[in-house]
Short mmCIF file of C-alpha atoms and ligand atoms in Angstrom, two decimals:
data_model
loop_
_atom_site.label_atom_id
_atom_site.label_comp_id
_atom_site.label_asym_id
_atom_site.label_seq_id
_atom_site.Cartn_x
_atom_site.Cartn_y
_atom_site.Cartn_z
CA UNK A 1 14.48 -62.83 7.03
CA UNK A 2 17.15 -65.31 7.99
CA UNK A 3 21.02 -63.37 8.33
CA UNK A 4 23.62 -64.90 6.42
CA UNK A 5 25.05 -66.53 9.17
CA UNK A 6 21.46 -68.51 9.48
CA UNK A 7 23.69 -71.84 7.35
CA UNK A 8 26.30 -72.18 9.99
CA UNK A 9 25.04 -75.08 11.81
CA UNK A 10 26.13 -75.64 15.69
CA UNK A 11 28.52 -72.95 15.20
CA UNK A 12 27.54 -70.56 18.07
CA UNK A 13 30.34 -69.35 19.23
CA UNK A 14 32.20 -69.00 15.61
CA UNK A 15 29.52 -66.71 14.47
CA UNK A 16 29.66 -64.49 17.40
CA UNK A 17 33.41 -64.08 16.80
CA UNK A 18 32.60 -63.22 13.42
CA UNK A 19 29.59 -60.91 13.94
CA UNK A 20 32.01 -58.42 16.29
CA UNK A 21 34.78 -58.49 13.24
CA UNK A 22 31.93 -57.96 10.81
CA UNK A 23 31.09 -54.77 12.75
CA UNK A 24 34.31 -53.56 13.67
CA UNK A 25 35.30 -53.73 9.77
CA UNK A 26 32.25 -51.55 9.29
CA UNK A 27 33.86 -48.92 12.06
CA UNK A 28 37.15 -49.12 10.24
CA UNK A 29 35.40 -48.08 7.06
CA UNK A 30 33.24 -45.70 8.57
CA UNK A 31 35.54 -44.44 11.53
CA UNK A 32 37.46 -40.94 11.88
CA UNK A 33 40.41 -42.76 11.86
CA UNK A 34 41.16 -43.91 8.70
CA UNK A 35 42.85 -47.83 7.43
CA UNK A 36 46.32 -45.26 5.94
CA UNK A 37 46.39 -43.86 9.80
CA UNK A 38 46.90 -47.22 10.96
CA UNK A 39 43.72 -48.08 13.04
CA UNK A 40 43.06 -51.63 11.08
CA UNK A 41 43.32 -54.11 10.21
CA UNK A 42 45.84 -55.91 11.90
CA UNK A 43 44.75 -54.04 14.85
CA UNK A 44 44.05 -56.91 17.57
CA UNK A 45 42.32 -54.26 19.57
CA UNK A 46 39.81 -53.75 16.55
CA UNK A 47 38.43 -57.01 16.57
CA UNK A 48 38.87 -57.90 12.80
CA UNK A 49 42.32 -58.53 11.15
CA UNK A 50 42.78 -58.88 7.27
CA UNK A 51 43.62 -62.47 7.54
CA UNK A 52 41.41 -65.90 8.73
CA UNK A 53 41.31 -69.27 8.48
CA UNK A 54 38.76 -71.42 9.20
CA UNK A 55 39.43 -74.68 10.09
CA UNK A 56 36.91 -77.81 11.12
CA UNK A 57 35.90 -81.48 10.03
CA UNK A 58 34.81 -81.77 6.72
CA UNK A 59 31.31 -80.70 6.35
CA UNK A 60 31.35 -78.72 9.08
CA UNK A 61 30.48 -75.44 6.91
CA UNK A 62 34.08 -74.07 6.57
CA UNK A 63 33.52 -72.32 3.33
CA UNK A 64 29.88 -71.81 4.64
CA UNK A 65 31.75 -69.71 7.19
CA UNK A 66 34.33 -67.99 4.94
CA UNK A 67 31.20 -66.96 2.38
CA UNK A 68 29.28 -66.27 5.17
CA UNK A 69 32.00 -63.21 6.48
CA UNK A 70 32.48 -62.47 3.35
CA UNK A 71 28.51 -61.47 2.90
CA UNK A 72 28.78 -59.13 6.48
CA UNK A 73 31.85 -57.16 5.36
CA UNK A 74 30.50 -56.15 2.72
CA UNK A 75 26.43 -56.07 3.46
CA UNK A 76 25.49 -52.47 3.47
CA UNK A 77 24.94 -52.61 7.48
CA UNK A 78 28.21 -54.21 8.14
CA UNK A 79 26.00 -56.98 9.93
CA UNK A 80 25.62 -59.56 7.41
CA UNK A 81 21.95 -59.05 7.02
CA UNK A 82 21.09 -61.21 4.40
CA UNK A 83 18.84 -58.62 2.28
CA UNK A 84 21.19 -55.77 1.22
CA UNK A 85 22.58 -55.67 -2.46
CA UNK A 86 25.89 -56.21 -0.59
CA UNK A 87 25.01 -59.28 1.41
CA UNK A 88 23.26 -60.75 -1.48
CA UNK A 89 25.65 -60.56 -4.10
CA UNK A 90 28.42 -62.20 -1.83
CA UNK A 91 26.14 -64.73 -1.45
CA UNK A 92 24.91 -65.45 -4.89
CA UNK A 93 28.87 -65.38 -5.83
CA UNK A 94 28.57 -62.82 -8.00
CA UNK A 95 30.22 -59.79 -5.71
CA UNK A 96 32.54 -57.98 -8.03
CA UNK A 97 34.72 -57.51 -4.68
CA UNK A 98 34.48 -60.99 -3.28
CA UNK A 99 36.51 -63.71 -5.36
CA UNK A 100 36.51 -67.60 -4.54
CA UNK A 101 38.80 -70.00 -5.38
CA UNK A 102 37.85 -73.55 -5.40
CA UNK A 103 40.13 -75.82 -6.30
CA UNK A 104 39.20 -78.33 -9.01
CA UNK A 105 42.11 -80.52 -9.24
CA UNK A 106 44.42 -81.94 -6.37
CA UNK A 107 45.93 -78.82 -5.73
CA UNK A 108 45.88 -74.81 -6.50
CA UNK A 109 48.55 -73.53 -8.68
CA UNK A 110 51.15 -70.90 -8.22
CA UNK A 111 49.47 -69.01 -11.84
CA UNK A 112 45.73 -69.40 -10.08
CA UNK A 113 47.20 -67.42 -6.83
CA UNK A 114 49.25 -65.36 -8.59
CA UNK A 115 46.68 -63.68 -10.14
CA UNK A 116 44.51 -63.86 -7.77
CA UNK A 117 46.91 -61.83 -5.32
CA UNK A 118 47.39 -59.28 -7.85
CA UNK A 119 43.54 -58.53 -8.56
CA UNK A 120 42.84 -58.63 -4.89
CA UNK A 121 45.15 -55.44 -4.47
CA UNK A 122 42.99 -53.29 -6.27
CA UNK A 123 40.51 -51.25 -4.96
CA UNK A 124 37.39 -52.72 -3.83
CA UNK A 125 34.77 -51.39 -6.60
CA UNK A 126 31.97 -51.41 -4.12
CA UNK A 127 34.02 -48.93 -1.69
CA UNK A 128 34.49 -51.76 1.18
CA UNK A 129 37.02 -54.95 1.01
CA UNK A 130 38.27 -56.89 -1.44
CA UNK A 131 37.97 -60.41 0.06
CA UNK A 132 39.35 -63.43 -1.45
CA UNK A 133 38.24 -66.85 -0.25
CA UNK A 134 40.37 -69.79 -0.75
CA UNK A 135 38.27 -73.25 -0.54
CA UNK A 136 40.79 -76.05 0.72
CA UNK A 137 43.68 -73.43 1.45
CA UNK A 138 45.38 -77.53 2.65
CA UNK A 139 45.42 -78.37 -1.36
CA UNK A 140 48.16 -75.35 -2.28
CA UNK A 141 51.06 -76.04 -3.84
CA UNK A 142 54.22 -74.97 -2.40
CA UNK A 143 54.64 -72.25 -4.68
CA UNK A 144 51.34 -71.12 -4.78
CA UNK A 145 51.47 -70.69 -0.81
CA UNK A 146 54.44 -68.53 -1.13
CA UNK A 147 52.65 -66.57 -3.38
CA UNK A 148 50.04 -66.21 -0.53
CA UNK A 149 52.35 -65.98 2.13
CA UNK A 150 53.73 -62.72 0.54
CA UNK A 151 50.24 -60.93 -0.23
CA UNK A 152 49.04 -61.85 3.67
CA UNK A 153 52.76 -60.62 4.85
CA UNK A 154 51.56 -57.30 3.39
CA UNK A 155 48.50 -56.80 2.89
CA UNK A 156 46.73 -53.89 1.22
CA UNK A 157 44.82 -51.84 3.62
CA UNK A 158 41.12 -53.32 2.38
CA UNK A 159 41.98 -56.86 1.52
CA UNK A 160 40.96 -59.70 3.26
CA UNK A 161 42.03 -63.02 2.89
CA UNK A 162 39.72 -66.03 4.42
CA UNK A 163 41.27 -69.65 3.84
CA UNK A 164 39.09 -72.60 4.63
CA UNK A 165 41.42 -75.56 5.77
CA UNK A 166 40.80 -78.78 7.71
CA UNK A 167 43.49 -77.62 10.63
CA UNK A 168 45.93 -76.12 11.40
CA UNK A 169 48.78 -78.55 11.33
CA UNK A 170 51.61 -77.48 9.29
CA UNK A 171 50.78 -80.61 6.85
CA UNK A 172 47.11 -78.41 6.23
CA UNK A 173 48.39 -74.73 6.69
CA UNK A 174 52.28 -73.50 6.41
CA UNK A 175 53.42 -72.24 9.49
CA UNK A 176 54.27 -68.81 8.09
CA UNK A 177 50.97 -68.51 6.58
CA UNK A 178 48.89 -69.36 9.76
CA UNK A 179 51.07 -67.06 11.84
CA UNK A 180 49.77 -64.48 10.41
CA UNK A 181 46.05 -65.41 10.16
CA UNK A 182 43.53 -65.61 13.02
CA UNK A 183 41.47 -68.76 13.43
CA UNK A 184 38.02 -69.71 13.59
CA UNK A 185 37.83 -72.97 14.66
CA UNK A 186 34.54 -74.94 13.60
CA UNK A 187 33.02 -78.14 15.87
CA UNK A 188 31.61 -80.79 13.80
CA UNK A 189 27.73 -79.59 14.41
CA UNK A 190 25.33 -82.08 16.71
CA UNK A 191 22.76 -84.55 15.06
CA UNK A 192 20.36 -82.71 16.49
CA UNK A 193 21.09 -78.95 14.84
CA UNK A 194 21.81 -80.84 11.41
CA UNK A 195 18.07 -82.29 11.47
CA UNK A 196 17.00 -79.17 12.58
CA UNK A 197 18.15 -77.21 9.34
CA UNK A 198 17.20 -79.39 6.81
CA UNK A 199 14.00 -79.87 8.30
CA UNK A 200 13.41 -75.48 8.36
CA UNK A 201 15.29 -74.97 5.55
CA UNK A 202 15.04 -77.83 2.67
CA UNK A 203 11.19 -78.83 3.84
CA UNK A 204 12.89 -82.46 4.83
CA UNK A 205 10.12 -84.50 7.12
CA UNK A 206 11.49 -84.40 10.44
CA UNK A 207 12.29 -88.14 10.88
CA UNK A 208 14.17 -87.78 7.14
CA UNK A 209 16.04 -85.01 8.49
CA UNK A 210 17.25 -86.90 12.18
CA UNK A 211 18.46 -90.34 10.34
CA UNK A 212 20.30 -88.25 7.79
CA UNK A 213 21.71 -86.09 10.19
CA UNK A 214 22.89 -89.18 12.16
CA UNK A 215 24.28 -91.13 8.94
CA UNK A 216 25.79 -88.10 7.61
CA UNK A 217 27.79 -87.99 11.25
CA UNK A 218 27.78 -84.10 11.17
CA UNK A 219 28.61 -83.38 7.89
CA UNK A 220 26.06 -81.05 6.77
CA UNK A 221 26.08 -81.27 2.94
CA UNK A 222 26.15 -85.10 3.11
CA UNK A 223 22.69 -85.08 5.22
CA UNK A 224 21.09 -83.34 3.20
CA UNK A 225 22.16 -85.25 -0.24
CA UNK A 226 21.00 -88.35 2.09
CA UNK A 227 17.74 -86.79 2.90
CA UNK A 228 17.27 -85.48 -0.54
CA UNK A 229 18.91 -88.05 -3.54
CA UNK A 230 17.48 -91.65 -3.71
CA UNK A 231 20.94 -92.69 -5.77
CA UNK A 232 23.11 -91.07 -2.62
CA UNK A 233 21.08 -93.27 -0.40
CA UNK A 234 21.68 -96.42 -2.77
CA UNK A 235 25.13 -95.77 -3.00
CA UNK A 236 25.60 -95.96 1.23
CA UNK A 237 23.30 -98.99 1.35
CA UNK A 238 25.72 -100.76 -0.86
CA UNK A 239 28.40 -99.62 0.92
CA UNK A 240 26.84 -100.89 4.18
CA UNK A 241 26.24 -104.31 2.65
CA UNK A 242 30.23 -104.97 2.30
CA UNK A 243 30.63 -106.28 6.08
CA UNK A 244 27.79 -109.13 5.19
CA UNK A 245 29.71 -109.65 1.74
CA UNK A 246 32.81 -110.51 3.23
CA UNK A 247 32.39 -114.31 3.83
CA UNK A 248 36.29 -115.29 2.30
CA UNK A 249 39.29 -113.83 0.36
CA UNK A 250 37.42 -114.36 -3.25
CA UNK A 251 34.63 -112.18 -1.58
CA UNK A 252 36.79 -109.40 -0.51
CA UNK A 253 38.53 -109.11 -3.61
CA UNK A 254 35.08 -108.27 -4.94
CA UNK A 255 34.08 -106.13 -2.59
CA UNK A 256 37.39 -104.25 -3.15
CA UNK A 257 36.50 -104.09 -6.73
CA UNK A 258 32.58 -103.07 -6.45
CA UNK A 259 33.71 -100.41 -4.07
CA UNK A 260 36.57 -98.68 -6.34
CA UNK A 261 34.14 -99.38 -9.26
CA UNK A 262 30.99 -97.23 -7.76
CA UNK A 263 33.85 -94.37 -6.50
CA UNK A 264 34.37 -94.26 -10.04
CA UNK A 265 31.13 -94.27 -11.65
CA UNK A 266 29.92 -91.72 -8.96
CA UNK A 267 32.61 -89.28 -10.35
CA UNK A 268 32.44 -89.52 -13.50
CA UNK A 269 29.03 -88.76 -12.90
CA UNK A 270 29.60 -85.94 -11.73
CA UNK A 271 32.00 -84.22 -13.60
CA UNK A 272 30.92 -85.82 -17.17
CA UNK A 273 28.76 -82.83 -17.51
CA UNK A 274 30.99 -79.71 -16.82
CA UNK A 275 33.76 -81.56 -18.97
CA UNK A 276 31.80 -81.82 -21.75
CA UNK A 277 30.27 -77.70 -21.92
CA UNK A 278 33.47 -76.94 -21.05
CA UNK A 279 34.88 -78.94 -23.95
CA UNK A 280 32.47 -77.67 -26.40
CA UNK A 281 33.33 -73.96 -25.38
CA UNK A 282 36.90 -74.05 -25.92
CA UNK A 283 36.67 -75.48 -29.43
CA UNK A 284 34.04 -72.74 -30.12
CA UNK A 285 36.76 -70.24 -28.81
CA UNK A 286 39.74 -71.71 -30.99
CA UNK A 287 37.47 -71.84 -33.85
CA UNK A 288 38.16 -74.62 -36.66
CA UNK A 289 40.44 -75.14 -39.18
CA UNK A 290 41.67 -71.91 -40.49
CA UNK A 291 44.55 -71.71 -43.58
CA UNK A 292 45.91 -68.11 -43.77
CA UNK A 293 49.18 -67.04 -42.84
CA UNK A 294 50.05 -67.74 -38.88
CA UNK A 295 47.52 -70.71 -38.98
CA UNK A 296 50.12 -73.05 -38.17
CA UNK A 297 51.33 -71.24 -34.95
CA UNK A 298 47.71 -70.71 -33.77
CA UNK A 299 47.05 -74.68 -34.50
CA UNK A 300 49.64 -74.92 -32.20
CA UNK A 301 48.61 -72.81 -29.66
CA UNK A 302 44.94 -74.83 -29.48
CA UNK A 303 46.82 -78.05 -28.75
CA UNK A 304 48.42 -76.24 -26.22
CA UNK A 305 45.18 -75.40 -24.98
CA UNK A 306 43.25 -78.38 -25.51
CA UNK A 307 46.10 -80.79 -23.79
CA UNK A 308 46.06 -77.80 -20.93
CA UNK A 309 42.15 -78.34 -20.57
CA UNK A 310 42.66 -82.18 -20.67
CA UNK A 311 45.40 -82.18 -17.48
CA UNK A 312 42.81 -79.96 -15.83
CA UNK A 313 40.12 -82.15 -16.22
CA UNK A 314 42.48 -85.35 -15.58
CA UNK A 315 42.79 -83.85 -12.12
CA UNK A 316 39.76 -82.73 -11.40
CA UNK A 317 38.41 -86.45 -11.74
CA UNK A 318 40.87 -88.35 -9.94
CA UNK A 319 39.93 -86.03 -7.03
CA UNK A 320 36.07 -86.66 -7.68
CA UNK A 321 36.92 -89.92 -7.26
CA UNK A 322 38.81 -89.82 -4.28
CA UNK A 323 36.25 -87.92 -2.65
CA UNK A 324 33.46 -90.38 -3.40
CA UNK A 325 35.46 -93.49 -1.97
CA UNK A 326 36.49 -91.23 1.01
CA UNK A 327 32.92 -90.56 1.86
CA UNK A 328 32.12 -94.82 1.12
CA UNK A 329 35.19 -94.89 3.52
CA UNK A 330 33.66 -92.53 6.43
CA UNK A 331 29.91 -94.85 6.21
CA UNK A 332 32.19 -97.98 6.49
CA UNK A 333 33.69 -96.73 9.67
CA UNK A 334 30.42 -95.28 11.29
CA UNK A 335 29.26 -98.90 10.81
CA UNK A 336 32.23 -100.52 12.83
CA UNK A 337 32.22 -97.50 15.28
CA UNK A 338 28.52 -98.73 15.71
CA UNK A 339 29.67 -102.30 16.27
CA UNK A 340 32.24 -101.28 18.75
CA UNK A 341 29.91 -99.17 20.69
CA UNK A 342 27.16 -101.73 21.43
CA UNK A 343 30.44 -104.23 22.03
CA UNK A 344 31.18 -102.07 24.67
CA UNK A 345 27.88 -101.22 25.77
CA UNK A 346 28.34 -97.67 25.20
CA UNK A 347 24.95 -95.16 25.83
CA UNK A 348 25.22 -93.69 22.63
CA UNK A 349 23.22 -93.38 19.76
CA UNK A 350 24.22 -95.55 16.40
CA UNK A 351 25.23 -93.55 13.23
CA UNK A 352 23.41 -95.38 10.77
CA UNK A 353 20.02 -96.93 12.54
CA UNK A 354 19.20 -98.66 9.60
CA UNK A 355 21.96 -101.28 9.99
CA UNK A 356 22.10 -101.19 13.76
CA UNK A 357 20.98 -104.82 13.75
CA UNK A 358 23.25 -106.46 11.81
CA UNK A 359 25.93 -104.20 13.74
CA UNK A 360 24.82 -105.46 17.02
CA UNK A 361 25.66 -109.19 15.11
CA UNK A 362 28.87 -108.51 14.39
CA UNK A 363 29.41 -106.45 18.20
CA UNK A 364 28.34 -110.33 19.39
CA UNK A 365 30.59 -112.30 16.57
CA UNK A 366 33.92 -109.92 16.91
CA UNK A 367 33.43 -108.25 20.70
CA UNK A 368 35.29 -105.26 21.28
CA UNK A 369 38.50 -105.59 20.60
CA UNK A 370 37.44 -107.06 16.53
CA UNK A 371 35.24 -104.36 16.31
CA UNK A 372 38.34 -101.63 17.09
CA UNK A 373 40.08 -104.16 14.52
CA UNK A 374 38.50 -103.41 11.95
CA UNK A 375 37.68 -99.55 12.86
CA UNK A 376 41.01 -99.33 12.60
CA UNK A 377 41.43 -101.42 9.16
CA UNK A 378 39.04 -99.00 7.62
CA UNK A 379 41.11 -95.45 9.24
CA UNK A 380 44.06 -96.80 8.02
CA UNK A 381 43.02 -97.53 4.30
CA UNK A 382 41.57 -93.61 4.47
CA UNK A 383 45.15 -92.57 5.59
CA UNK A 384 47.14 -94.69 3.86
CA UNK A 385 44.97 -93.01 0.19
CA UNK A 386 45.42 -89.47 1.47
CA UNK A 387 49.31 -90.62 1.52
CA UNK A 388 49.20 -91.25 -2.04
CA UNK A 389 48.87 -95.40 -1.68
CA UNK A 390 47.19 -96.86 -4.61
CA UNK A 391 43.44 -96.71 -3.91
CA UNK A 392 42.67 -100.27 -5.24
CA UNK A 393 45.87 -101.72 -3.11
CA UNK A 394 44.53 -99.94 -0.29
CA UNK A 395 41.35 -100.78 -0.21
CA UNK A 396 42.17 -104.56 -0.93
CA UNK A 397 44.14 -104.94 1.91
CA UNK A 398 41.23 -103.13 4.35
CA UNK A 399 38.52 -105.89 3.09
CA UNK A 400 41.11 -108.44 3.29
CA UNK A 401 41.80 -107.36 7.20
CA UNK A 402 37.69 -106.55 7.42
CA UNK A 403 37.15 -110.49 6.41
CA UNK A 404 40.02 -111.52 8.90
CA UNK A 405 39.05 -109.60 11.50
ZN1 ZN B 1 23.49 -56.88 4.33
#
């Protein structure tokens, strides 16, 4: 039976880290010396601390990590063994001691942590931690990190906190917070050990699994929705037909447009669903109509509720969407990365195969330095979107300077 660190991909040396915390927690708990007499955490010497973050590339398996930990402090063996009540629960997300916060919108709220801080002081129902794990700990608000900042500034004795962020500059992590946090840094995992879990683990034919791997350029989730969904493989071929589309400025606007366009229609595809139930339930919950005395005040009250529900969902899609054109963004980029690697005659292997002829073309057409050109077009339209630029102006202006050259 696999452990639940079996899902952390390339991560050797992570998971060792985290195996000796994982069984020094277990010594705390077990120990003569109890948490109130001051052996851990916090203790350095004890080899776990009540405050992580793990930081790495995107899809290299932060929150796989953070969920991961989360299953060995509290599996039964204090090893993370993947079969206990303990380990299993954590990882089903159902742990009554282990809550996750994943942020829907563009950022977590001070309310959201606030509560959140208080329940995690309680004690841990199951007898072991309380363990919170915050999913894109980068997307706090300022307020809501203060909020943090004071629970992981004093922790109770069996809390742990595990944030998941992409680094740990201060634009990612406060300073304050990270200070007092120990980091696990993540490597964005090889080709090789991506094709090598979704062939063991999803069934994925082996030569599947290594062009996914390769296309998904180490992030792990993205191979295997490659290797798995026919429309996520449409979606990046039409994104890799954009460099042959670009043959004048009439062209580019169009690409522009098709590529905003299928962003869009990819998100709302994927949160029409959970906007809808969640719709449905909250009308159920207000109930309808109603005439008796204090009607008018709770009519109120469901606008309040309903407009509250709206914002949420507002947010939640504009981040779908920036998500999806980031990830159109990232298969644009392997392509010209691809280009300016056989310009410059580089031994390395292509990230998408399927396109490396048309890529050597353009290495031919453009050379090295037009290649790096329009790399660097693409890098900039991804930075100047995370910056809060208009995606549609952004993205213009990258096709305009991919067409250029
Ligand atoms: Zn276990």
């Amino acid at each position: 039976m696999p452990d639940v660190f079996a899902d952390l991909v390339g991560q050797d040396e992570a998971v060792d880290t985290l195996r000796r915390a994982a069984a020094a927690a277990n010594a705390v708990l077990r120990g003569p010396t109890s948490v109130e007499e001051g052996a851990a955490p916090g203790d350095p010497g004890a080899g776990m601390t009540h405050a992580w973050i793990f930081t790495g590339p995107p899809g290299s398996g932060r929150s796989v990590a953070a969920r991961a930990f989360a299953a060995a402090l509290q599996c039964a063996y204090g090893t993370g063994c993947g079969t206990c009540p303990g380990c299993h629960t954590t990882m089903a997300g159902t742990h009554a001691d282990v809550r996750l916060v994943v942020p829907e919108g563009l950022s977590i709220g001070v309310g959201e942590m606030r509560a959140l801080v208080l329940r995690a002081a309680s004690t841990p129902s199951g007898g072991r931690w309380q363990v919170v794990v915050i999913e894109d700990a980068d997307r706090l608000t300022e307020a809501a990190g203060n909020a943090l900042l004071k629970a992981v500034e004093e922790p109770p004795p069996r809390t742990v906190f595990l944030l998941c962020a992409p680094s740990i500059h201060p634009d990612d992590i406060s300073v304050t917070i990270r200070s007092r946090c120990r980091v696990v840094p993540l490597r964005q995992p090889p080709p090789d050990a991506v094709a090598e879990v979704l062939a063991r683990r999803d069934g994925v034919a082996p030569d599947v699994a290594r062009w996914a791997a390769a296309a998904a350029q180490g992030h792990v989730g993205r191979a295997r929705r490659l290797a798995r969904d026919p429309e996520a493989r449409k979606r990046r071929d039409a994104v890799l037909a954009v460099p042959r589309r670009l043959t004048g400025v009439g062209a580019a606007f169009d690409a522009a447009s098709a590529l905003i366009e299928a962003a869009e229609a990819e998100a709302e595809a994927s949160v029409a669903e959970t906007d809808a139930a969640e719709r449905a339930a909250l009308e159920t919950a207000l109930g309808a109509g109603g005439t008796g005395r204090g009607a008018a005040g709770a009519m109120r009250g469901a606008a309040g509720q309903i407009k509250d529900l709206e914002r949420r969902q507002k947010s939640r899609a504009t981040r779908a969407q920036r998500d999806a054109l980031d990830r159109a963004l990232v298969d644009l980029a392997g392509f010209y990365r691809d280009a300016l690697t056989m310009a410059l005659r580089a031994p390395v292997a292509p990230v998408h195969t399927d396109t490396a002829a048309i890529a050597e073309a353009g290495a031919q057409k453009w050379h090295a330095e037009g290649a790096l050109r329009r790399l660097e077009a693409v890098l900039e339209c991804r930075a100047a979107i995370e910056a809060n630029v208009k995606p549609r102006i952004a993205v213009e202006a990258m096709m305009l300077a991919l067409w250029k050259g």
